[in-house]
Short mmCIF file of C-alpha atoms in Angstrom, two decimals:
data_model
loop_
_atom_site.label_atom_id
_atom_site.label_comp_id
_atom_site.label_asym_id
_atom_site.label_seq_id
_atom_site.Cartn_x
_atom_site.Cartn_y
_atom_site.Cartn_z
CA UNK A 1 93.22 178.30 100.06
CA UNK A 2 91.97 176.22 102.99
CA UNK A 3 94.59 177.15 105.63
CA UNK A 4 93.89 174.28 107.96
CA UNK A 5 93.90 171.62 105.22
CA UNK A 6 97.25 173.15 103.86
CA UNK A 7 98.91 173.20 107.35
CA UNK A 8 97.62 169.64 108.02
CA UNK A 9 99.00 168.41 104.71
CA UNK A 10 102.28 170.34 105.16
CA UNK A 11 103.17 168.96 108.49
CA UNK A 12 102.90 165.54 107.10
CA UNK A 13 105.02 166.29 104.09
CA UNK A 14 107.72 168.01 106.27
CA UNK A 15 107.83 164.78 108.59
CA UNK A 16 108.04 162.68 105.55
CA UNK A 17 111.01 164.69 104.14
CA UNK A 18 112.94 164.22 107.41
CA UNK A 19 111.93 160.70 108.31
CA UNK A 20 114.49 157.97 108.52
CA UNK A 21 113.31 154.39 107.87
CA UNK A 22 113.59 152.12 110.88
CA UNK A 23 117.04 150.27 110.92
CA UNK A 24 118.74 152.69 108.52
CA UNK A 25 120.96 155.69 109.05
CA UNK A 26 120.51 159.11 107.53
CA UNK A 27 123.54 160.78 105.99
CA UNK A 28 125.11 163.42 108.14
CA UNK A 29 125.69 165.78 105.19
CA UNK A 30 123.76 166.37 101.87
CA UNK A 31 125.18 165.00 98.63
CA UNK A 32 126.99 167.21 96.19
CA UNK A 33 124.05 166.57 93.62
CA UNK A 34 121.40 167.59 96.39
CA UNK A 35 123.39 170.78 97.16
CA UNK A 36 123.75 171.61 93.38
CA UNK A 37 119.98 170.97 92.81
CA UNK A 38 118.95 173.21 95.69
CA UNK A 39 121.40 175.90 94.66
CA UNK A 40 119.99 176.12 91.20
CA UNK A 41 116.59 177.10 92.44
CA UNK A 42 118.05 180.14 94.30
CA UNK A 43 118.01 183.45 92.58
CA UNK A 44 121.39 184.86 91.56
CA UNK A 45 122.23 188.41 92.56
CA UNK A 46 121.15 189.82 89.36
CA UNK A 47 117.99 192.24 89.63
CA UNK A 48 116.14 190.24 86.95
CA UNK A 49 116.41 187.03 88.71
CA UNK A 50 115.54 188.46 92.07
CA UNK A 51 112.45 190.03 90.47
CA UNK A 52 111.49 186.93 88.92
CA UNK A 53 111.58 185.17 92.30
CA UNK A 54 109.10 187.67 93.58
CA UNK A 55 106.36 187.02 91.18
CA UNK A 56 104.87 184.51 93.58
CA UNK A 57 104.38 180.70 92.92
CA UNK A 58 101.83 179.97 95.61
CA UNK A 59 101.92 178.03 98.87
CA UNK A 60 101.72 174.51 97.32
CA UNK A 61 104.49 174.93 94.86
CA UNK A 62 106.69 176.58 97.54
CA UNK A 63 106.06 173.81 99.99
CA UNK A 64 107.10 171.37 97.30
CA UNK A 65 110.21 173.14 96.54
CA UNK A 66 111.03 173.33 100.29
CA UNK A 67 110.50 169.73 100.99
CA UNK A 68 111.62 168.19 97.74
CA UNK A 69 114.56 170.39 96.74
CA UNK A 70 115.88 172.41 99.85
CA UNK A 71 115.31 169.81 102.60
CA UNK A 72 117.48 167.18 100.99
CA UNK A 73 120.36 169.84 101.00
CA UNK A 74 120.27 170.34 104.73
CA UNK A 75 122.52 168.76 107.32
CA UNK A 76 121.36 165.64 108.88
CA UNK A 77 122.29 166.04 112.50
CA UNK A 78 118.61 165.81 113.67
CA UNK A 79 118.00 162.63 111.69
CA UNK A 80 120.77 160.44 113.26
CA UNK A 81 123.19 160.08 116.11
CA UNK A 82 126.40 160.12 114.18
CA UNK A 83 126.90 163.80 113.74
CA UNK A 84 129.71 164.50 116.06
CA UNK A 85 130.61 168.03 114.93
CA UNK A 86 130.95 171.19 117.06
CA UNK A 87 128.71 170.29 120.08
CA UNK A 88 125.43 169.75 118.13
CA UNK A 89 122.46 168.20 119.68
CA UNK A 90 119.48 166.63 117.97
CA UNK A 91 115.98 167.49 118.93
CA UNK A 92 113.98 164.96 120.96
CA UNK A 93 110.67 164.13 119.42
CA UNK A 94 108.74 165.67 122.15
CA UNK A 95 110.81 168.94 121.85
CA UNK A 96 110.24 169.07 117.93
CA UNK A 97 106.52 168.58 118.59
CA UNK A 98 106.51 171.36 121.26
CA UNK A 99 108.36 173.66 118.78
CA UNK A 100 105.70 173.14 116.15
CA UNK A 101 103.24 174.11 118.73
CA UNK A 102 105.22 177.35 119.24
CA UNK A 103 105.03 178.05 115.66
CA UNK A 104 101.31 177.20 115.43
CA UNK A 105 100.41 179.70 118.27
CA UNK A 106 103.27 182.18 117.60
CA UNK A 107 103.26 183.76 120.97
CA UNK A 108 105.95 186.47 121.55
CA UNK A 109 107.04 186.05 125.09
CA UNK A 110 108.03 189.75 126.07
CA UNK A 111 105.63 191.04 128.66
CA UNK A 112 104.28 189.18 131.69
CA UNK A 113 100.41 189.33 131.00
CA UNK A 114 99.10 186.32 133.18
CA UNK A 115 95.51 187.33 132.23
CA UNK A 116 96.21 186.96 128.59
CA UNK A 117 98.76 184.08 128.11
CA UNK A 118 100.39 181.24 130.28
CA UNK A 119 103.59 181.58 128.26
CA UNK A 120 105.66 183.58 130.80
CA UNK A 121 104.61 181.25 133.59
CA UNK A 122 105.68 178.17 131.51
CA UNK A 123 108.95 179.93 130.97
CA UNK A 124 109.46 180.49 134.66
CA UNK A 125 108.56 176.84 135.43
CA UNK A 126 110.93 175.53 132.80
CA UNK A 127 113.77 177.66 134.32
CA UNK A 128 113.02 176.52 137.81
CA UNK A 129 112.76 172.81 136.83
CA UNK A 130 116.26 173.20 134.94
CA UNK A 131 117.78 174.58 137.98
CA UNK A 132 116.68 171.43 139.86
CA UNK A 133 117.96 169.06 137.14
CA UNK A 134 121.39 170.89 137.20
CA UNK A 135 121.31 170.77 141.11
CA UNK A 136 122.21 174.51 141.33
CA UNK A 137 120.16 175.11 144.50
CA UNK A 138 118.10 178.12 145.42
CA UNK A 139 118.83 181.86 144.97
CA UNK A 140 118.88 182.25 141.24
CA UNK A 141 116.20 185.02 140.95
CA UNK A 142 117.68 186.40 137.57
CA UNK A 143 116.83 183.75 135.00
CA UNK A 144 115.88 183.95 131.42
CA UNK A 145 115.99 182.32 127.95
CA UNK A 146 118.35 183.55 125.13
CA UNK A 147 119.23 182.45 121.67
CA UNK A 148 122.31 180.35 122.83
CA UNK A 149 125.51 180.46 124.87
CA UNK A 150 126.86 183.42 122.98
CA UNK A 151 123.93 185.58 123.94
CA UNK A 152 124.05 184.19 127.50
CA UNK A 153 127.80 185.02 127.79
CA UNK A 154 126.91 188.57 126.67
CA UNK A 155 124.41 188.71 129.53
CA UNK A 156 126.94 187.35 131.85
CA UNK A 157 129.60 190.00 131.11
CA UNK A 158 127.04 192.76 130.97
CA UNK A 159 125.82 191.82 134.53
CA UNK A 160 129.36 191.38 135.64
CA UNK A 161 130.27 194.77 134.30
CA UNK A 162 127.42 196.26 136.00
CA UNK A 163 128.09 194.74 139.36
CA UNK A 164 131.76 195.28 139.62
CA UNK A 165 131.53 199.00 138.48
CA UNK A 166 128.34 199.77 140.75
CA UNK A 167 130.18 198.23 143.70
CA UNK A 168 132.93 200.84 143.53
CA UNK A 169 130.61 203.98 142.90
CA UNK A 170 130.22 206.43 145.78
CA UNK A 171 127.29 205.59 147.98
CA UNK A 172 125.13 208.52 146.78
CA UNK A 173 125.54 207.33 143.20
CA UNK A 174 124.53 203.73 144.09
CA UNK A 175 121.43 205.00 145.92
CA UNK A 176 120.49 206.88 142.66
CA UNK A 177 120.81 203.69 140.83
CA UNK A 178 123.81 205.02 138.84
CA UNK A 179 125.83 202.40 136.98
CA UNK A 180 126.93 201.49 133.55
CA UNK A 181 123.37 200.97 132.46
CA UNK A 182 122.68 204.66 133.31
CA UNK A 183 125.94 206.42 132.79
CA UNK A 184 127.58 204.38 130.06
CA UNK A 185 130.87 202.57 130.57
CA UNK A 186 133.01 205.53 130.37
CA UNK A 187 130.94 207.66 132.72
CA UNK A 188 130.40 204.87 135.25
CA UNK A 189 134.13 203.83 135.30
CA UNK A 190 135.21 207.47 135.79
CA UNK A 191 132.78 207.93 138.73
CA UNK A 192 134.01 204.66 140.30
CA UNK A 193 137.71 205.32 139.76
CA UNK A 194 138.10 202.33 137.50
CA UNK A 195 140.49 202.39 134.55
CA UNK A 196 140.07 198.86 133.16
CA UNK A 197 137.73 195.92 133.47
CA UNK A 198 139.36 192.56 132.70
CA UNK A 199 138.04 189.06 132.13
CA UNK A 200 140.18 186.39 133.64
CA UNK A 201 139.76 182.89 132.05
CA UNK A 202 141.53 179.83 130.71
CA UNK A 203 140.95 178.63 127.28
CA UNK A 204 137.73 180.74 127.14
CA UNK A 205 135.40 179.96 124.15
CA UNK A 206 135.52 182.40 121.35
CA UNK A 207 132.15 183.90 122.17
CA UNK A 208 133.58 185.21 125.43
CA UNK A 209 135.78 187.59 123.49
CA UNK A 210 132.89 188.49 121.11
CA UNK A 211 130.68 189.13 124.33
CA UNK A 212 133.69 191.36 125.75
CA UNK A 213 133.52 193.38 122.51
CA UNK A 214 129.69 193.79 122.61
CA UNK A 215 129.54 195.11 126.06
CA UNK A 216 132.30 197.49 125.69
CA UNK A 217 135.24 195.85 127.37
CA UNK A 218 137.06 194.84 124.27
CA UNK A 219 138.49 191.56 123.14
CA UNK A 220 141.83 192.74 124.62
CA UNK A 221 140.17 192.64 128.17
CA UNK A 222 140.06 188.85 128.02
CA UNK A 223 143.15 187.50 129.65
CA UNK A 224 144.16 183.77 129.49
CA UNK A 225 145.46 182.41 132.95
CA UNK A 226 146.36 178.75 132.20
CA UNK A 227 147.40 176.50 135.03
CA UNK A 228 150.36 175.22 132.97
CA UNK A 229 151.25 174.14 129.48
CA UNK A 230 150.20 170.58 130.02
CA UNK A 231 146.73 171.63 131.26
CA UNK A 232 145.95 175.00 129.73
CA UNK A 233 142.32 174.58 130.22
CA UNK A 234 142.71 174.79 133.94
CA UNK A 235 142.48 178.12 135.57
CA UNK A 236 145.49 179.20 137.67
CA UNK A 237 143.98 180.39 140.87
CA UNK A 238 147.32 182.00 142.01
CA UNK A 239 147.47 184.10 138.85
CA UNK A 240 143.80 185.01 139.39
CA UNK A 241 144.61 186.42 142.90
CA UNK A 242 147.52 188.40 141.48
CA UNK A 243 145.35 189.99 138.90
CA UNK A 244 142.58 190.78 141.34
CA UNK A 245 145.05 192.72 143.37
CA UNK A 246 145.86 195.21 140.54
CA UNK A 247 144.87 198.79 141.54
CA UNK A 248 142.03 200.51 139.90
CA UNK A 249 141.12 197.40 137.80
CA UNK A 250 137.79 195.66 138.12
CA UNK A 251 137.61 191.90 137.24
CA UNK A 252 135.17 189.34 135.89
CA UNK A 253 136.28 185.75 136.25
CA UNK A 254 135.03 183.55 133.41
CA UNK A 255 135.11 179.78 134.42
CA UNK A 256 134.97 177.34 131.34
CA UNK A 257 132.95 174.46 132.43
CA UNK A 258 133.71 172.41 129.36
CA UNK A 259 136.45 173.73 127.19
CA UNK A 260 135.34 173.22 123.63
CA UNK A 261 138.43 171.35 122.12
CA UNK A 262 139.02 168.96 124.96
CA UNK A 263 135.78 169.08 127.02
CA UNK A 264 137.93 169.64 130.13
CA UNK A 265 137.00 171.81 133.12
CA UNK A 266 138.73 174.90 134.36
CA UNK A 267 138.10 173.81 137.96
CA UNK A 268 138.59 170.37 139.28
CA UNK A 269 136.68 170.42 142.58
CA UNK A 270 134.39 172.36 144.83
CA UNK A 271 137.45 173.50 146.74
CA UNK A 272 138.52 175.35 143.52
CA UNK A 273 135.26 177.12 143.29
CA UNK A 274 135.18 177.94 147.03
CA UNK A 275 138.56 179.61 146.71
CA UNK A 276 137.37 181.63 143.80
CA UNK A 277 134.46 182.60 145.74
CA UNK A 278 136.56 183.83 148.53
CA UNK A 279 138.86 185.84 146.16
CA UNK A 280 135.80 187.30 144.34
CA UNK A 281 134.29 188.43 147.51
CA UNK A 282 137.46 189.83 148.99
CA UNK A 283 138.33 191.90 145.75
CA UNK A 284 134.83 192.61 144.41
CA UNK A 285 135.05 190.43 141.29
CA UNK A 286 132.27 188.84 139.60
CA UNK A 287 132.23 185.02 138.66
CA UNK A 288 130.69 183.91 135.55
CA UNK A 289 130.45 180.18 134.41
CA UNK A 290 130.30 179.32 130.75
CA UNK A 291 128.73 176.09 131.18
CA UNK A 292 127.12 175.74 127.79
CA UNK A 293 127.43 171.95 127.53
CA UNK A 294 129.82 170.92 130.50
CA UNK A 295 127.48 172.04 133.06
CA UNK A 296 125.13 169.00 132.18
CA UNK A 297 127.73 166.74 133.82
CA UNK A 298 125.87 167.73 137.12
CA UNK A 299 122.77 166.08 135.89
CA UNK A 300 124.57 162.57 135.29
CA UNK A 301 123.42 159.70 137.41
CA UNK A 302 124.90 160.07 140.92
CA UNK A 303 126.89 156.81 140.56
CA UNK A 304 130.62 155.92 140.93
CA UNK A 305 130.74 155.73 137.07
CA UNK A 306 130.22 159.45 136.69
CA UNK A 307 131.79 160.64 140.09
CA UNK A 308 134.83 162.23 138.60
CA UNK A 309 132.76 164.43 136.16
CA UNK A 310 130.23 165.42 138.81
CA UNK A 311 133.27 166.33 141.00
CA UNK A 312 134.80 168.47 138.06
CA UNK A 313 131.49 170.62 138.12
CA UNK A 314 131.13 170.59 141.86
CA UNK A 315 130.97 174.19 143.30
CA UNK A 316 129.60 175.94 140.19
CA UNK A 317 126.53 176.79 142.13
CA UNK A 318 128.81 179.39 143.94
CA UNK A 319 129.03 181.55 140.80
CA UNK A 320 127.34 184.98 140.25
CA UNK A 321 125.96 183.88 136.82
CA UNK A 322 125.77 180.88 134.55
CA UNK A 323 125.44 180.24 130.75
CA UNK A 324 123.71 177.01 129.69
CA UNK A 325 122.89 175.80 126.02
CA UNK A 326 119.70 173.98 125.47
CA UNK A 327 120.26 173.03 121.78
CA UNK A 328 123.35 171.13 122.77
CA UNK A 329 123.07 168.38 125.42
CA UNK A 330 119.39 168.91 126.43
CA UNK A 331 118.41 168.16 122.80
CA UNK A 332 115.78 170.96 122.24
CA UNK A 333 115.57 172.76 118.93
CA UNK A 334 117.73 175.74 117.80
CA UNK A 335 117.92 178.37 119.22
CA UNK A 336 117.70 177.86 122.87
CA UNK A 337 120.08 179.35 125.50
CA UNK A 338 119.60 179.88 129.14
CA UNK A 339 121.15 182.37 131.60
CA UNK A 340 121.02 182.43 135.41
CA UNK A 341 122.11 184.94 137.77
CA UNK A 342 121.54 185.69 141.44
CA UNK A 343 119.63 188.92 141.38
CA UNK A 344 116.90 189.89 138.83
CA UNK A 345 117.75 193.53 139.70
CA UNK A 346 121.10 193.13 138.08
CA UNK A 347 119.40 192.16 134.73
CA UNK A 348 117.00 195.02 135.15
CA UNK A 349 119.79 197.51 135.60
CA UNK A 350 121.12 196.51 132.20
CA UNK A 351 118.23 195.62 130.11
CA UNK A 352 115.19 197.34 131.24
CA UNK A 353 112.98 199.29 128.72
CA UNK A 354 112.49 202.78 130.37
CA UNK A 355 109.54 205.07 129.31
CA UNK A 356 107.52 202.59 127.44
CA UNK A 357 104.14 202.40 129.18
CA UNK A 358 102.75 200.20 126.53
CA UNK A 359 105.31 197.55 127.42
CA UNK A 360 104.53 197.50 131.13
CA UNK A 361 102.93 194.64 132.96
CA UNK A 362 99.99 195.57 135.29
CA UNK A 363 100.56 195.12 139.02
CA UNK A 364 103.49 193.38 140.90
CA UNK A 365 104.61 189.89 140.10
CA UNK A 366 107.51 187.70 141.04
CA UNK A 367 107.82 186.97 137.33
CA UNK A 368 109.46 189.78 135.41
CA UNK A 369 108.67 190.70 131.91
CA UNK A 370 111.30 188.99 129.84
CA UNK A 371 111.93 192.14 127.67
CA UNK A 372 113.30 193.89 130.83
CA UNK A 373 115.94 191.07 131.66
CA UNK A 374 117.40 190.27 128.30
CA UNK A 375 118.61 191.40 124.81
CA UNK A 376 115.26 191.01 122.94
CA UNK A 377 112.00 192.68 123.26
CA UNK A 378 110.29 190.30 120.80
CA UNK A 379 111.01 186.68 121.72
CA UNK A 380 110.14 183.30 120.48
CA UNK A 381 108.52 180.94 123.01
CA UNK A 382 111.87 179.00 123.35
CA UNK A 383 110.84 177.78 126.86
CA UNK A 384 108.13 175.27 125.63
CA UNK A 385 110.37 172.62 124.05
CA UNK A 386 112.57 172.80 127.29
CA UNK A 387 109.45 172.46 129.52
CA UNK A 388 108.23 169.57 127.36
CA UNK A 389 111.56 167.63 127.53
CA UNK A 390 111.78 167.98 131.33
CA UNK A 391 108.10 166.92 131.67
CA UNK A 392 108.51 164.07 129.36
CA UNK A 393 111.82 162.63 130.35
CA UNK A 394 111.97 163.84 134.02
CA UNK A 395 115.25 163.86 135.92
CA UNK A 396 115.91 160.19 135.39
CA UNK A 397 115.26 160.36 131.67
CA UNK A 398 117.58 163.38 131.15
CA UNK A 399 120.31 161.63 133.24
CA UNK A 400 119.95 158.48 131.19
CA UNK A 401 120.20 160.43 127.92
CA UNK A 402 123.44 162.17 129.12
CA UNK A 403 124.83 158.87 130.29
CA UNK A 404 124.66 157.33 126.85
CA UNK A 405 126.57 160.36 125.33
CA UNK A 406 129.29 160.09 127.95
CA UNK A 407 129.62 156.19 127.51
CA UNK A 408 130.00 156.52 123.91
CA UNK A 409 132.60 159.14 124.16
CA UNK A 410 134.41 157.17 126.72
CA UNK A 411 134.33 154.17 124.65
CA UNK A 412 135.90 156.00 121.75
CA UNK A 413 138.50 157.40 123.95
CA UNK A 414 139.41 154.09 125.43
CA UNK A 415 139.62 152.56 122.06
CA UNK A 416 142.04 155.18 120.98
CA UNK A 417 144.16 154.74 124.08
CA UNK A 418 144.09 151.03 123.67
CA UNK A 419 142.48 150.66 127.03
CA UNK A 420 139.54 148.71 125.57
CA UNK A 421 139.56 144.99 124.75
CA UNK A 422 138.64 145.40 121.23
CA UNK A 423 140.64 148.50 120.18
CA UNK A 424 141.29 147.25 116.58
CA UNK A 425 144.92 148.57 116.87
CA UNK A 426 143.86 152.13 116.78
CA UNK A 427 146.64 153.21 119.23
CA UNK A 428 149.16 152.45 116.45
CA UNK A 429 147.37 154.69 114.00
CA UNK A 430 146.02 157.47 116.35
CA UNK A 431 147.05 159.46 119.21
CA UNK A 432 144.50 160.53 121.90
CA UNK A 433 144.95 164.13 122.91
CA UNK A 434 145.86 166.07 125.04
CA UNK A 435 149.17 164.25 125.71
CA UNK A 436 148.77 162.06 128.82
CA UNK A 437 145.02 161.48 128.56
CA UNK A 438 143.96 158.31 130.28
CA UNK A 439 141.19 157.46 127.91
CA UNK A 440 137.63 157.34 129.05
CA UNK A 441 138.56 158.30 132.70
CA UNK A 442 139.20 161.89 131.38
CA UNK A 443 136.25 162.22 129.05
CA UNK A 444 132.99 163.94 129.22
CA UNK A 445 131.42 164.21 125.68
CA UNK A 446 134.34 165.40 123.71
CA UNK A 447 137.16 163.23 122.29
CA UNK A 448 140.17 164.97 120.80
CA UNK A 449 142.71 162.99 118.56
CA UNK A 450 144.89 163.03 115.55
CA UNK A 451 146.39 160.43 113.21
CA UNK A 452 150.08 159.59 113.81
CA UNK A 453 150.85 159.72 110.19
CA UNK A 454 151.08 163.42 109.17
CA UNK A 455 149.67 162.80 105.82
CA UNK A 456 146.73 160.92 107.10
CA UNK A 457 146.26 163.53 109.82
CA UNK A 458 146.00 166.31 107.29
CA UNK A 459 143.29 164.24 105.20
CA UNK A 460 141.52 162.67 108.08
CA UNK A 461 138.61 165.18 108.74
CA UNK A 462 137.90 165.29 105.02
CA UNK A 463 137.86 161.50 104.71
CA UNK A 464 135.36 161.19 107.67
CA UNK A 465 133.12 163.96 106.40
CA UNK A 466 133.26 162.75 102.83
CA UNK A 467 131.84 159.40 103.69
CA UNK A 468 128.53 161.00 104.61
CA UNK A 469 128.11 158.36 107.22
CA UNK A 470 129.41 160.43 110.15
CA UNK A 471 130.63 163.78 110.89
CA UNK A 472 133.58 165.24 113.01
CA UNK A 473 134.98 168.78 113.55
CA UNK A 474 138.55 169.71 112.49
CA UNK A 475 140.58 171.76 114.87
CA UNK A 476 144.09 172.29 115.96
CA UNK A 477 145.87 171.32 119.09
CA UNK A 478 149.36 172.65 119.94
CA UNK A 479 149.51 174.11 116.50
CA UNK A 480 148.92 170.90 114.55
CA UNK A 481 145.68 169.59 112.83
CA UNK A 482 143.53 167.44 115.05
CA UNK A 483 140.12 165.76 114.91
CA UNK A 484 137.35 166.30 117.46
CA UNK A 485 134.23 164.10 118.37
CA UNK A 486 131.57 165.61 120.34
CA UNK A 487 128.71 163.26 121.28
CA UNK A 488 125.51 165.28 121.89
CA UNK A 489 122.56 163.37 120.33
CA UNK A 490 119.73 161.63 122.19
CA UNK A 491 119.74 159.15 119.25
CA UNK A 492 123.17 157.62 120.27
CA UNK A 493 123.39 153.86 120.44
CA UNK A 494 126.37 153.19 122.52
CA UNK A 495 127.04 149.60 121.27
CA UNK A 496 126.29 150.05 117.57
CA UNK A 497 127.92 153.65 117.30
CA UNK A 498 130.94 152.54 119.19
CA UNK A 499 131.41 149.60 116.76
CA UNK A 500 130.88 151.95 113.72
CA UNK A 501 133.37 154.61 114.71
CA UNK A 502 136.15 152.41 115.64
CA UNK A 503 135.63 150.20 112.72
CA UNK A 504 135.63 153.39 110.44
CA UNK A 505 138.73 154.67 111.96
CA UNK A 506 140.37 151.30 111.65
CA UNK A 507 139.47 150.99 108.00
CA UNK A 508 140.70 154.68 107.21
CA UNK A 509 144.06 153.83 108.85
CA UNK A 510 144.33 150.48 106.91
CA UNK A 511 143.36 152.04 103.58
CA UNK A 512 145.88 154.63 104.13
CA UNK A 513 148.73 152.24 104.90
CA UNK A 514 147.59 150.15 101.82
CA UNK A 515 148.01 153.20 99.63
CA UNK A 516 144.24 153.84 98.90
CA UNK A 517 144.67 157.64 99.24
#
């Protein structure tokens, strides 16, 4: 087989399988027939069928099966702008191209070897540029790429755990470099006189509890401190202070910068973060920000239109560590997460590979080997698509892309709240959530709502997804089913998509009233 000819042809066939003709819209989900056809080609769990699948059919036949049978059975979120489920970005064309380059060269970014590969320097440059786009300032010496926000939250709690325990160790133990990374969580907490480590948050993402379990704190360590029943996503600073005063308990404060159901923020101003910083410094706590998608509000245009969102994320630069997701609003391919913390030494204390000379980088360098500051030893070159997007779009291009997302989300929220001129009577059929929402004024990229008719509300998500034309996530709010739109694709066309979404919702409500159920 001519490898170069095969790869050249395969890239063309892959693009052909994913291409969407100009002026048309790709379905958000595969058809039932496409799923059935793809499923029929997979081996069952019987040993005979599994062995038959291992006889080898060759590269050409395999590529044909991938592009002609499996590709039509995949989600369409990267092929159109109307996939509003979860918080799922598309991949910008330049990011997809860069990702193909990553696969073509297949570098494992693990050890900083500047005489052998530019990869670690590209990674460092991408992280520095992203810090500027997010306006986080200087002093973030610990920075790395991860697989996503879940992994970054694990790093955040692991670093927080290391810092709050080490700070309470006897001086001699700190000088030896003792800590959780060396002694383990039981030994280090015993030496530090700590009987519990708690994570204080408000409507923290589920991955925060997963991270607490992974780093040995336990899911029970995550404590919700909502401001009040009306605004449970806001962090109660008075309750935080009371918790920090508990004896023999160390604390990590986890700030949700973009709660997943509402898109709202745990803090509302720089003053909130300054107060948290004062409390953390006074009681030896660690502040971690889960800013997976919400932190990108800091990169919106600095205009009056987005002033309230920028204010909601003001002060996040005062944190000790921050989680960012690239495969959400930055629109780079899966799987791309980012983690920032103040000191590289904190990451080294937890994640270093000891006694592995063959993994050591020669000489001293300001760029650490990634394998010593993160979960993985072998790592995909995730930085390249991020670097490509920042280089291609620049600060202004990223801001414009984010602004389109916000404008569509706000337009939908305004229509649901009947604040828009052409609301199509949606307010009579749907309720914008949470109660008291002011429409677009409160909206970043997430719109939460439900149908007022209980029967329609129970069927709403299925009707939208079943159309194949657009996609939303189902969730619950205050114990009842709700519908959630998250705008996260560079492909968004504000005017066309707003017309489409409001028209679709109006038609669903009308058909329900007319008995077409």
